[in-house]
mmCIF file of C-alpha atoms in Angstrom:
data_model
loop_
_atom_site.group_PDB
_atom_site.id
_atom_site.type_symbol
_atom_site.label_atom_id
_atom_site.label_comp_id
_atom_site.label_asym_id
_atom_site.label_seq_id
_atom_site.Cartn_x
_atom_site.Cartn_y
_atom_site.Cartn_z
ATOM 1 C CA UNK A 1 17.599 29.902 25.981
ATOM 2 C CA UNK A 2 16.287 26.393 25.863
ATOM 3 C CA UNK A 3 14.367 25.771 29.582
ATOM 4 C CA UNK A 4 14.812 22.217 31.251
ATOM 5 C CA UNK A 5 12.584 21.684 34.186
ATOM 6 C CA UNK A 6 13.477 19.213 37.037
ATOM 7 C CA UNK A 7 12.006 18.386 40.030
ATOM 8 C CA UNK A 8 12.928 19.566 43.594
ATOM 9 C CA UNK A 9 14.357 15.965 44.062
ATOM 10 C CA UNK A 10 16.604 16.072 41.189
ATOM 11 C CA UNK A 11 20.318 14.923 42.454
ATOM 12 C CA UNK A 12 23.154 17.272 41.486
ATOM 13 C CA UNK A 13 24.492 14.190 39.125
ATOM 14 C CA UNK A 14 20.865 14.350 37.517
ATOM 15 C CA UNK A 15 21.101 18.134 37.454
ATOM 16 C CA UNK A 16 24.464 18.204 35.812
ATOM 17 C CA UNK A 17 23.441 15.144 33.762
ATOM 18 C CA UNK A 18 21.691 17.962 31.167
ATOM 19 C CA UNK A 19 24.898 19.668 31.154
ATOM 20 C CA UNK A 20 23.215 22.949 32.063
ATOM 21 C CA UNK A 21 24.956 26.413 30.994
ATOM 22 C CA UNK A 22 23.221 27.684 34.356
ATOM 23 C CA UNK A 23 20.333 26.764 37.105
ATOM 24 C CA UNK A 24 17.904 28.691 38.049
ATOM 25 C CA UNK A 25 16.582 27.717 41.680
ATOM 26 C CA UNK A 26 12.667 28.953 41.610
ATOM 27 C CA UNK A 27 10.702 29.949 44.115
ATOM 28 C CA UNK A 28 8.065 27.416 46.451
ATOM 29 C CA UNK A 29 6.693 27.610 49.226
ATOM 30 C CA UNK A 30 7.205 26.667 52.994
ATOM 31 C CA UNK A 31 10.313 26.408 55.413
ATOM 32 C CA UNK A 32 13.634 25.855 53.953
ATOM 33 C CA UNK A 33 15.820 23.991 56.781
ATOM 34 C CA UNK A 34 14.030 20.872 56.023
ATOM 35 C CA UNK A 35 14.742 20.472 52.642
ATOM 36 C CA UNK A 36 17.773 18.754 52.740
ATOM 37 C CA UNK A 37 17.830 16.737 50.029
ATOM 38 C CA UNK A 38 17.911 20.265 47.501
ATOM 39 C CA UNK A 39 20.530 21.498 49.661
ATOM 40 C CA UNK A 40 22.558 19.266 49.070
ATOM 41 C CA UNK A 41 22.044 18.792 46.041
ATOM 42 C CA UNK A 42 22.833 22.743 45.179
ATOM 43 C CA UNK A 43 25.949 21.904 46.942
ATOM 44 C CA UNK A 44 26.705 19.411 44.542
ATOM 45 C CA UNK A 45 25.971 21.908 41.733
ATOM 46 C CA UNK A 46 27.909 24.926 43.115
ATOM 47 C CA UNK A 47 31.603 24.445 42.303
ATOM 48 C CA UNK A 48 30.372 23.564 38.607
ATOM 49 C CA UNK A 49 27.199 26.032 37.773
ATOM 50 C CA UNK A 50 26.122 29.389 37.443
ATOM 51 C CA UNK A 51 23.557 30.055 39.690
ATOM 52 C CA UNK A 52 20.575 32.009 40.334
ATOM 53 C CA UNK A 53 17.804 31.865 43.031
ATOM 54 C CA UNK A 54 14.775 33.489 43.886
ATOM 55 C CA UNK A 55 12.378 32.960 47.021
ATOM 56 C CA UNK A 56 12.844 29.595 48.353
ATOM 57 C CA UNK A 57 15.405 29.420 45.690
ATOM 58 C CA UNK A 58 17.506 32.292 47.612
ATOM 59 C CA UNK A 59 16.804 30.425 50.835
ATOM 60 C CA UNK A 60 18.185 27.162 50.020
ATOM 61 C CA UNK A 61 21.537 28.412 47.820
ATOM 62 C CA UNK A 62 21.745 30.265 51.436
ATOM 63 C CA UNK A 63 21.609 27.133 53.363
ATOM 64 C CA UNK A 64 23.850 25.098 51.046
ATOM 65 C CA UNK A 65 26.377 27.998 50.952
ATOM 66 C CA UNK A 66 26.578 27.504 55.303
ATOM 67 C CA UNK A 67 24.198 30.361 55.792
ATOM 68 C CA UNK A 68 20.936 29.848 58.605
ATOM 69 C CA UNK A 69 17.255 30.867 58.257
ATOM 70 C CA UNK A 70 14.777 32.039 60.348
ATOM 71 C CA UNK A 71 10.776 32.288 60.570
ATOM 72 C CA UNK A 72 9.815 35.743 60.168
ATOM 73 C CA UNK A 73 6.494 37.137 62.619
ATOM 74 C CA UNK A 74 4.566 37.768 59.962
ATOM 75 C CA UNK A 75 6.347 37.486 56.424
ATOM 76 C CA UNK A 76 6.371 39.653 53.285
ATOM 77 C CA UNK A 77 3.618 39.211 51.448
ATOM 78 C CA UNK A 78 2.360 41.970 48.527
ATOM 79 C CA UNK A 79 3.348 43.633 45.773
ATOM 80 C CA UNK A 80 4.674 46.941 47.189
ATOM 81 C CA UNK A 81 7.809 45.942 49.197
ATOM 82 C CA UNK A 82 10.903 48.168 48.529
ATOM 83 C CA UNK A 83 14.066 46.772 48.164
ATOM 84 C CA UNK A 84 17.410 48.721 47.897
ATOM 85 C CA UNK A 85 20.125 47.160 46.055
ATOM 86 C CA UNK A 86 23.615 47.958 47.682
ATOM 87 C CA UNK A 87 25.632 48.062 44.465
ATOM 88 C CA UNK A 88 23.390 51.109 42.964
ATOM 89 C CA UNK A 89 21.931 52.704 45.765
ATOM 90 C CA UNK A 90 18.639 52.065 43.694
ATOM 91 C CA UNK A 91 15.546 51.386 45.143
ATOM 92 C CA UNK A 92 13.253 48.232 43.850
ATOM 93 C CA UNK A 93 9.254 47.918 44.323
ATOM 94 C CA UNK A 94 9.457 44.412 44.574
ATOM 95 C CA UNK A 95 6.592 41.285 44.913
ATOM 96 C CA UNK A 96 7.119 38.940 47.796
ATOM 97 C CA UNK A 97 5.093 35.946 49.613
ATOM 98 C CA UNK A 98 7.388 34.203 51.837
ATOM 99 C CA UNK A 99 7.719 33.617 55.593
ATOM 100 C CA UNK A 100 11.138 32.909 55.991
ATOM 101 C CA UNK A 101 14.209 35.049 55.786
ATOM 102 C CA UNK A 102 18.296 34.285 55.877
ATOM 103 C CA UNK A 103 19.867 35.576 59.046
ATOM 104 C CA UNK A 104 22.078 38.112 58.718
ATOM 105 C CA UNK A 105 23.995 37.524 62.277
ATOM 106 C CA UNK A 106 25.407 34.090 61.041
ATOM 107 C CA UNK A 107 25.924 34.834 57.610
ATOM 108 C CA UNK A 108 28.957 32.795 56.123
ATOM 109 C CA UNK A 109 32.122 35.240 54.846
ATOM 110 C CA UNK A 110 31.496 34.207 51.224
ATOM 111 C CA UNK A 111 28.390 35.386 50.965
ATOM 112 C CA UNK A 112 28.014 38.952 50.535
ATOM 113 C CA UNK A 113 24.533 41.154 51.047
ATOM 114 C CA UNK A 114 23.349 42.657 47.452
ATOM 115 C CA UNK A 115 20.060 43.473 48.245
ATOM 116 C CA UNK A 116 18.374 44.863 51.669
ATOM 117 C CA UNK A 117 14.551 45.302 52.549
ATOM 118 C CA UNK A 118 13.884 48.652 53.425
ATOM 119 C CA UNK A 119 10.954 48.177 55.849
ATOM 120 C CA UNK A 120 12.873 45.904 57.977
ATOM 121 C CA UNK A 121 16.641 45.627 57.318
ATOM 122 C CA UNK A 122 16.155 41.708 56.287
ATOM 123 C CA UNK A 123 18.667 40.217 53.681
ATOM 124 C CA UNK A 124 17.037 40.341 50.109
ATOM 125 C CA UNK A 125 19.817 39.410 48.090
ATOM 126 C CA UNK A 126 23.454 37.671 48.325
ATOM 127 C CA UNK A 127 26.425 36.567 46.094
ATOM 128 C CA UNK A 128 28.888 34.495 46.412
ATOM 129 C CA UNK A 129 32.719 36.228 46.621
ATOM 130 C CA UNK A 130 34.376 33.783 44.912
ATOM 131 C CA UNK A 131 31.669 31.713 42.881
ATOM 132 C CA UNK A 132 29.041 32.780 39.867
ATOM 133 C CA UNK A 133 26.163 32.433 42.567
ATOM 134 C CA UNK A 134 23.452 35.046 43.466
ATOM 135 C CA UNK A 135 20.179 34.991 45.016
ATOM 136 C CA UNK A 136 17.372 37.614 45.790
ATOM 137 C CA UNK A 137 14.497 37.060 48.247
ATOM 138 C CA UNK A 138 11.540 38.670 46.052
ATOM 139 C CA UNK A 139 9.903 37.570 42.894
ATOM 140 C CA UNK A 140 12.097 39.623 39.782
ATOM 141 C CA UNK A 141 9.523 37.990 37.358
ATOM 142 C CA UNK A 142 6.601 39.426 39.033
ATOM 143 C CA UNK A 143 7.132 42.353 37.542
ATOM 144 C CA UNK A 144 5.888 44.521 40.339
ATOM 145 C CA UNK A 145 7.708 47.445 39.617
ATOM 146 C CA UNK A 146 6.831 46.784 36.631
ATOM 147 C CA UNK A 147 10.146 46.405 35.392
ATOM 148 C CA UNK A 148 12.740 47.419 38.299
ATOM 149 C CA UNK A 149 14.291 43.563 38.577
ATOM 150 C CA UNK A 150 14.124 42.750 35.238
ATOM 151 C CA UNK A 151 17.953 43.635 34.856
ATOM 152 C CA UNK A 152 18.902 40.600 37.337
ATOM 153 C CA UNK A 153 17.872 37.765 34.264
ATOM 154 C CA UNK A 154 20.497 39.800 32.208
ATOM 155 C CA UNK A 155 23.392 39.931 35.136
ATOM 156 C CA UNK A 156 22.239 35.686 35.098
ATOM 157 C CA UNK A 157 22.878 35.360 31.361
ATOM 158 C CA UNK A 158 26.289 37.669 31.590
ATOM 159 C CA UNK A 159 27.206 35.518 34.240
ATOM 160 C CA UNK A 160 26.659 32.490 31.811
ATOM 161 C CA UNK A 161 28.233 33.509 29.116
ATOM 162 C CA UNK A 162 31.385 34.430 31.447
ATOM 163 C CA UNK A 163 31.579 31.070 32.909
ATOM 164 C CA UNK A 164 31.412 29.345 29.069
ATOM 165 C CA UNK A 165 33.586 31.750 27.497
ATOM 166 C CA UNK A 166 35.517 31.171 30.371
ATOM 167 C CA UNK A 167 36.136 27.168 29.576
ATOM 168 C CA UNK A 168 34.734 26.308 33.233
ATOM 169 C CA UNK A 169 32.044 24.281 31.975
#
């Protein structure tokens, strides 16, 4: 895997000016809404790109996608936060330090829950139904399980190598 890094300012036509097999949105902090700028530039990536986000990279794929966020009362923050994923009925000990959430009353009907927080029902991970898009709240590279989200970089690389093989590049 060769790694380009870009800037949160980046423009989708810069983005897709690398000809990227796949974007990873990272994680950063603060509120998401005002971030327009990446939004729409992830918008202007979606239709072309495999995509994976993570934190504030979950956040805003959510918002370009039509989804809304909220500020949570107090945030999750450690390294013990249990996370179930949907598909598997397996449970995660995740790492998270973020203050915002997506709301799950206005969720969009191409995005589909993949991931749920156990402690408080919040959304901790989405797909897209119809694109090669996915998300998760948490930090999969924090290890804090020590390895229970190390499987979602694989499903990411699968989901590559689908949408090459596939001639959609």
């Amino acid at each position: 895997v060769r790694v380009t890094i870009l800037p949160g300012t980046a423009s989708a036509k810069e983005v897709l000016s690398y000809e990227p097999d796949g974007v990873f949105l990272s994680n950063g902090p603060g509120d998401p809404e005002p971030l327009t700028g990446a939004i729409e530039t992830i918008r202007g990536i979606l239709p072309s790109q495999p995509v994976f986000g993570i934190c504030l990279g979950h956040q805003l794929l959510s918002l370009a996608c039509g989804a809304r966020t909220f500020k949570m009362k107090f945030g999750h923050r450690g390294a013990n936060q249990p996370v179930i994923d949907l598909d598997t009925s397996k449970v995660e000990i995740t790492s998270q330090n973020h203050g915002f959430a997506v709301d799950s009353a206005e969720l969009p009907s191409d995005l589909e829950v993949t991931h749920q927080n156990l402690n408080d029902d919040t959304i901790e991970g989405l797909r897209h139904r119809s694109l090669p898009v996915f998300s998760v709240q948490y930090h999969p590279e924090a290890s804090a399980g020590p390895h229970d989200s190390e499987y979602l970089f694989g499903r990411f690389f699968d989901l590559i190598q689908e949408h090459t093989a596939a001639g959609s590049r």
